[in-house]
Amino acid sequence: HCRHMLGFIFGSDALAKATSEEDEPTPGYLYHEMVTLSNKSVESCDILVDALLKRLKRDSPVVKLKVLKVMKHVILKGHPSFAKDLVKNSDQVQACLAYRAPPDALKGDQPSQLVQAEAKDVMNAMFNMINNPGGGSGSGPSGGEPSGVSSRITGYGGGNMSSSYDRKPPPS
């Protein structure tokens, strides 16, 4: 059974695609595949954690960011054993809190800052899951995100819209 899981992770290149070097977003179906894999068994969680930690060692900020996003998604939506296994190796995620890549010619320090912010979110999600077992998706203060995520998410055009609604209609 374990060999079958290894074959699934490494034979199909779902993990490689989800955490590729290409600077484009990971398709949603790949996040779903990782969650599905984590829900197969406790053993599959171990294998997935090991595979993701191996990818996290890459020095590319793009790969690190994608690995961290997959980790966060699986913590929030996948099997609780995934978070428990990840906590045992949290030093690798914690190291990303201080990650510094050489400045990018176009993006400057942004790639490093994104990795650091995502690592913080993963740490929060991990420890929220451990401190609230069975909480799963919905264990954070806002119902679905770990603390720290909800405070950064804003809606499209989310400025102060009251001024346009408070005006009286023009006289007719």
PDB file of C-alpha atoms in Angstrom, residues 14-171:
ATOM      1  CA  ALA A  14       0.863  15.943  -9.392  1.00  0.00           C
ATOM      2  CA  LEU A  15       3.238  17.084  -6.639  1.00  0.00           C
ATOM      3  CA  ALA A  16       5.868  18.239  -9.142  1.00  0.00           C
ATOM      4  CA  LYS A  17       3.219  20.200 -11.075  1.00  0.00           C
ATOM      5  CA  ALA A  18       1.730  21.690  -7.900  1.00  0.00           C
ATOM      6  CA  THR A  19       5.158  22.871  -6.731  1.00  0.00           C
ATOM      7  CA  SER A  20       6.781  23.617 -10.077  1.00  0.00           C
ATOM      8  CA  GLU A  21       9.427  26.234 -10.747  1.00  0.00           C
ATOM      9  CA  GLU A  22       7.079  28.068 -13.122  1.00  0.00           C
ATOM     10  CA  ASP A  23       5.966  31.429 -11.781  1.00  0.00           C
ATOM     11  CA  GLU A  24       2.243  30.832 -12.274  1.00  0.00           C
ATOM     12  CA  PRO A  25      -0.481  29.813  -9.801  1.00  0.00           C
ATOM     13  CA  THR A  26      -1.003  26.152  -8.944  1.00  0.00           C
ATOM     14  CA  PRO A  27      -4.253  24.884 -10.505  1.00  0.00           C
ATOM     15  CA  GLY A  28      -7.001  24.186  -7.966  1.00  0.00           C
ATOM     16  CA  TYR A  29      -7.430  20.554  -8.984  1.00  0.00           C
ATOM     17  CA  LEU A  30      -3.861  19.844  -7.832  1.00  0.00           C
ATOM     18  CA  TYR A  31      -4.656  21.184  -4.351  1.00  0.00           C
ATOM     19  CA  HIS A  32      -7.671  18.860  -4.369  1.00  0.00           C
ATOM     20  CA  GLU A  33      -5.444  15.907  -5.352  1.00  0.00           C
ATOM     21  CA  MET A  34      -3.141  16.592  -2.408  1.00  0.00           C
ATOM     22  CA  VAL A  35      -6.113  16.773  -0.005  1.00  0.00           C
ATOM     23  CA  THR A  36      -7.531  13.542  -1.435  1.00  0.00           C
ATOM     24  CA  LEU A  37      -4.173  11.853  -0.978  1.00  0.00           C
ATOM     25  CA  SER A  38      -3.941  12.986   2.652  1.00  0.00           C
ATOM     26  CA  ASN A  39      -7.384  11.522   3.326  1.00  0.00           C
ATOM     27  CA  LYS A  40      -6.437   8.056   2.035  1.00  0.00           C
ATOM     28  CA  SER A  41      -4.575   6.996   5.194  1.00  0.00           C
ATOM     29  CA  VAL A  42      -2.292   8.136   7.998  1.00  0.00           C
ATOM     30  CA  GLU A  43       0.532   6.491   6.047  1.00  0.00           C
ATOM     31  CA  SER A  44      -0.240   8.642   3.001  1.00  0.00           C
ATOM     32  CA  CYS A  45      -0.001  11.756   5.195  1.00  0.00           C
ATOM     33  CA  ASP A  46       3.517  10.717   6.258  1.00  0.00           C
ATOM     34  CA  ILE A  47       4.545  10.234   2.646  1.00  0.00           C
ATOM     35  CA  LEU A  48       3.006  13.521   1.524  1.00  0.00           C
ATOM     36  CA  VAL A  49       4.673  15.458   4.367  1.00  0.00           C
ATOM     37  CA  ASP A  50       8.048  13.897   3.506  1.00  0.00           C
ATOM     38  CA  ALA A  51       7.630  14.703  -0.185  1.00  0.00           C
ATOM     39  CA  LEU A  52       6.612  18.309   0.493  1.00  0.00           C
ATOM     40  CA  LEU A  53       9.457  18.844   2.966  1.00  0.00           C
ATOM     41  CA  LYS A  54      11.878  17.530   0.359  1.00  0.00           C
ATOM     42  CA  ARG A  55      10.530  20.095  -2.137  1.00  0.00           C
ATOM     43  CA  LEU A  56      10.667  22.835   0.529  1.00  0.00           C
ATOM     44  CA  LYS A  57      14.467  22.396   0.666  1.00  0.00           C
ATOM     45  CA  ARG A  58      14.742  23.777  -2.878  1.00  0.00           C
ATOM     46  CA  ASP A  59      16.266  27.232  -2.932  1.00  0.00           C
ATOM     47  CA  SER A  60      13.691  28.681  -5.316  1.00  0.00           C
ATOM     48  CA  PRO A  61      11.282  31.182  -3.721  1.00  0.00           C
ATOM     49  CA  VAL A  62       8.630  30.130  -6.285  1.00  0.00           C
ATOM     50  CA  VAL A  63       8.885  26.452  -5.259  1.00  0.00           C
ATOM     51  CA  LYS A  64       8.977  27.310  -1.546  1.00  0.00           C
ATOM     52  CA  LEU A  65       5.874  29.496  -1.850  1.00  0.00           C
ATOM     53  CA  LYS A  66       3.954  26.816  -3.757  1.00  0.00           C
ATOM     54  CA  VAL A  67       4.960  24.086  -1.276  1.00  0.00           C
ATOM     55  CA  LEU A  68       3.833  26.261   1.633  1.00  0.00           C
ATOM     56  CA  LYS A  69       0.503  26.993  -0.079  1.00  0.00           C
ATOM     57  CA  VAL A  70      -0.086  23.269  -0.651  1.00  0.00           C
ATOM     58  CA  MET A  71       0.808  22.590   2.994  1.00  0.00           C
ATOM     59  CA  LYS A  72      -1.633  25.217   4.249  1.00  0.00           C
ATOM     60  CA  HIS A  73      -4.405  23.917   2.008  1.00  0.00           C
ATOM     61  CA  VAL A  74      -3.912  20.318   3.143  1.00  0.00           C
ATOM     62  CA  ILE A  75      -3.756  21.389   6.815  1.00  0.00           C
ATOM     63  CA  LEU A  76      -7.088  23.214   6.442  1.00  0.00           C
ATOM     64  CA  LYS A  77      -8.897  20.712   4.211  1.00  0.00           C
ATOM     65  CA  GLY A  78      -7.069  17.403   4.581  1.00  0.00           C
ATOM     66  CA  HIS A  79      -6.614  14.694   7.189  1.00  0.00           C
ATOM     67  CA  PRO A  80      -5.654  15.922  10.717  1.00  0.00           C
ATOM     68  CA  SER A  81      -2.645  13.544  10.693  1.00  0.00           C
ATOM     69  CA  PHE A  82      -1.056  15.751   8.045  1.00  0.00           C
ATOM     70  CA  ALA A  83      -0.792  18.687  10.477  1.00  0.00           C
ATOM     71  CA  LYS A  84       0.476  16.400  13.265  1.00  0.00           C
ATOM     72  CA  ASP A  85       3.173  14.995  10.986  1.00  0.00           C
ATOM     73  CA  LEU A  86       4.120  18.464   9.819  1.00  0.00           C
ATOM     74  CA  VAL A  87       4.449  19.770  13.397  1.00  0.00           C
ATOM     75  CA  LYS A  88       7.146  17.135  14.003  1.00  0.00           C
ATOM     76  CA  ASN A  89       9.143  18.776  11.197  1.00  0.00           C
ATOM     77  CA  SER A  90       8.008  22.351  11.770  1.00  0.00           C
ATOM     78  CA  ASP A  91      11.636  23.542  11.957  1.00  0.00           C
ATOM     79  CA  GLN A  92      11.789  23.462   8.141  1.00  0.00           C
ATOM     80  CA  VAL A  93       8.654  25.577   7.845  1.00  0.00           C
ATOM     81  CA  GLN A  94       9.905  27.847  10.626  1.00  0.00           C
ATOM     82  CA  ALA A  95      13.160  28.388   8.711  1.00  0.00           C
ATOM     83  CA  CYS A  96      11.070  29.926   5.912  1.00  0.00           C
ATOM     84  CA  LEU A  97      10.008  32.707   8.310  1.00  0.00           C
ATOM     85  CA  ALA A  98      13.504  34.162   7.847  1.00  0.00           C
ATOM     86  CA  TYR A  99      13.989  33.082   4.213  1.00  0.00           C
ATOM     87  CA  ARG A 100      15.899  35.568   2.068  1.00  0.00           C
ATOM     88  CA  ALA A 101      16.394  34.956  -1.629  1.00  0.00           C
ATOM     89  CA  PRO A 102      18.680  37.184  -3.659  1.00  0.00           C
ATOM     90  CA  PRO A 103      16.603  40.183  -4.798  1.00  0.00           C
ATOM     91  CA  ASP A 104      14.744  39.553  -8.054  1.00  0.00           C
ATOM     92  CA  ALA A 105      15.529  41.936 -10.929  1.00  0.00           C
ATOM     93  CA  LEU A 106      11.845  42.862 -11.342  1.00  0.00           C
ATOM     94  CA  LYS A 107      10.229  41.948  -8.030  1.00  0.00           C
ATOM     95  CA  GLY A 108      12.964  42.925  -5.578  1.00  0.00           C
ATOM     96  CA  ASP A 109      12.387  41.341  -2.151  1.00  0.00           C
ATOM     97  CA  GLN A 110       8.735  40.491  -2.811  1.00  0.00           C
ATOM     98  CA  PRO A 111       9.362  36.744  -3.427  1.00  0.00           C
ATOM     99  CA  SER A 112      11.128  36.434  -0.055  1.00  0.00           C
ATOM    100  CA  GLN A 113       8.380  38.401   1.694  1.00  0.00           C
ATOM    101  CA  LEU A 114       5.695  36.167   0.162  1.00  0.00           C
ATOM    102  CA  VAL A 115       7.518  33.032   1.362  1.00  0.00           C
ATOM    103  CA  GLN A 116       7.863  34.510   4.860  1.00  0.00           C
ATOM    104  CA  ALA A 117       4.168  35.491   5.035  1.00  0.00           C
ATOM    105  CA  GLU A 118       3.016  32.093   3.763  1.00  0.00           C
ATOM    106  CA  ALA A 119       5.299  30.319   6.260  1.00  0.00           C
ATOM    107  CA  LYS A 120       3.669  32.337   9.041  1.00  0.00           C
ATOM    108  CA  ASP A 121       0.226  31.313   7.788  1.00  0.00           C
ATOM    109  CA  VAL A 122       1.292  27.649   7.647  1.00  0.00           C
ATOM    110  CA  MET A 123       2.657  27.814  11.211  1.00  0.00           C
ATOM    111  CA  ASN A 124      -0.589  29.420  12.429  1.00  0.00           C
ATOM    112  CA  ALA A 125      -2.732  26.855  10.580  1.00  0.00           C
ATOM    113  CA  MET A 126      -0.605  23.985  11.869  1.00  0.00           C
ATOM    114  CA  PHE A 127      -0.785  25.000  15.502  1.00  0.00           C
ATOM    115  CA  ASN A 128      -4.475  25.979  15.290  1.00  0.00           C
ATOM    116  CA  MET A 129      -5.169  22.472  13.994  1.00  0.00           C
ATOM    117  CA  ILE A 130      -3.111  20.858  16.765  1.00  0.00           C
ATOM    118  CA  ASN A 131      -4.643  23.043  19.487  1.00  0.00           C
ATOM    119  CA  ASN A 132      -8.180  22.496  18.163  1.00  0.00           C
ATOM    120  CA  PRO A 133      -8.205  18.838  17.072  1.00  0.00           C
ATOM    121  CA  GLY A 134     -11.199  17.967  14.968  1.00  0.00           C
ATOM    122  CA  GLY A 135     -11.586  21.628  14.048  1.00  0.00           C
ATOM    123  CA  GLY A 136     -10.390  20.978  10.533  1.00  0.00           C
ATOM    124  CA  SER A 137     -11.582  23.545   8.066  1.00  0.00           C
ATOM    125  CA  GLY A 138     -13.158  26.235  10.137  1.00  0.00           C
ATOM    126  CA  SER A 139     -10.799  26.178  13.115  1.00  0.00           C
ATOM    127  CA  GLY A 140      -9.581  29.752  12.658  1.00  0.00           C
ATOM    128  CA  PRO A 141     -11.199  32.821  14.181  1.00  0.00           C
ATOM    129  CA  SER A 142     -13.038  33.676  10.963  1.00  0.00           C
ATOM    130  CA  GLY A 143     -14.333  30.177  10.377  1.00  0.00           C
ATOM    131  CA  GLY A 144     -12.120  29.037   7.502  1.00  0.00           C
ATOM    132  CA  GLU A 145      -8.708  30.596   7.733  1.00  0.00           C
ATOM    133  CA  PRO A 146      -6.017  30.406  10.364  1.00  0.00           C
ATOM    134  CA  SER A 147      -5.396  33.614  12.270  1.00  0.00           C
ATOM    135  CA  GLY A 148      -3.353  35.999  10.186  1.00  0.00           C
ATOM    136  CA  VAL A 149      -4.919  35.008   6.886  1.00  0.00           C
ATOM    137  CA  SER A 150      -8.303  36.625   7.419  1.00  0.00           C
ATOM    138  CA  SER A 151      -6.727  39.918   8.427  1.00  0.00           C
ATOM    139  CA  ARG A 152      -4.964  40.173   5.055  1.00  0.00           C
ATOM    140  CA  ILE A 153      -7.777  39.132   2.767  1.00  0.00           C
ATOM    141  CA  THR A 154      -9.827  41.988   1.372  1.00  0.00           C
ATOM    142  CA  GLY A 155     -12.517  41.988  -1.243  1.00  0.00           C
ATOM    143  CA  TYR A 156     -12.069  43.347  -4.728  1.00  0.00           C
ATOM    144  CA  GLY A 157     -12.446  47.124  -4.621  1.00  0.00           C
ATOM    145  CA  GLY A 158     -12.710  46.909  -0.859  1.00  0.00           C
ATOM    146  CA  GLY A 159     -12.182  50.565  -0.050  1.00  0.00           C
ATOM    147  CA  ASN A 160     -14.583  52.794   1.865  1.00  0.00           C
ATOM    148  CA  MET A 161     -17.673  52.731  -0.308  1.00  0.00           C
ATOM    149  CA  SER A 162     -19.967  54.591   2.086  1.00  0.00           C
ATOM    150  CA  SER A 163     -19.390  57.966   0.473  1.00  0.00           C
ATOM    151  CA  SER A 164     -21.020  56.917  -2.798  1.00  0.00           C
ATOM    152  CA  TYR A 165     -24.041  55.508  -0.965  1.00  0.00           C
ATOM    153  CA  ASP A 166     -24.493  58.343   1.525  1.00  0.00           C
ATOM    154  CA  ARG A 167     -25.007  61.015  -1.112  1.00  0.00           C
ATOM    155  CA  LYS A 168     -28.475  62.241  -1.723  1.00  0.00           C
ATOM    156  CA  PRO A 169     -29.788  61.837  -5.251  1.00  0.00           C
ATOM    157  CA  PRO A 170     -29.636  64.995  -7.353  1.00  0.00           C
ATOM    158  CA  PRO A 171     -32.801  67.105  -7.202  1.00  0.00           C
TER     159      PRO A 171
END
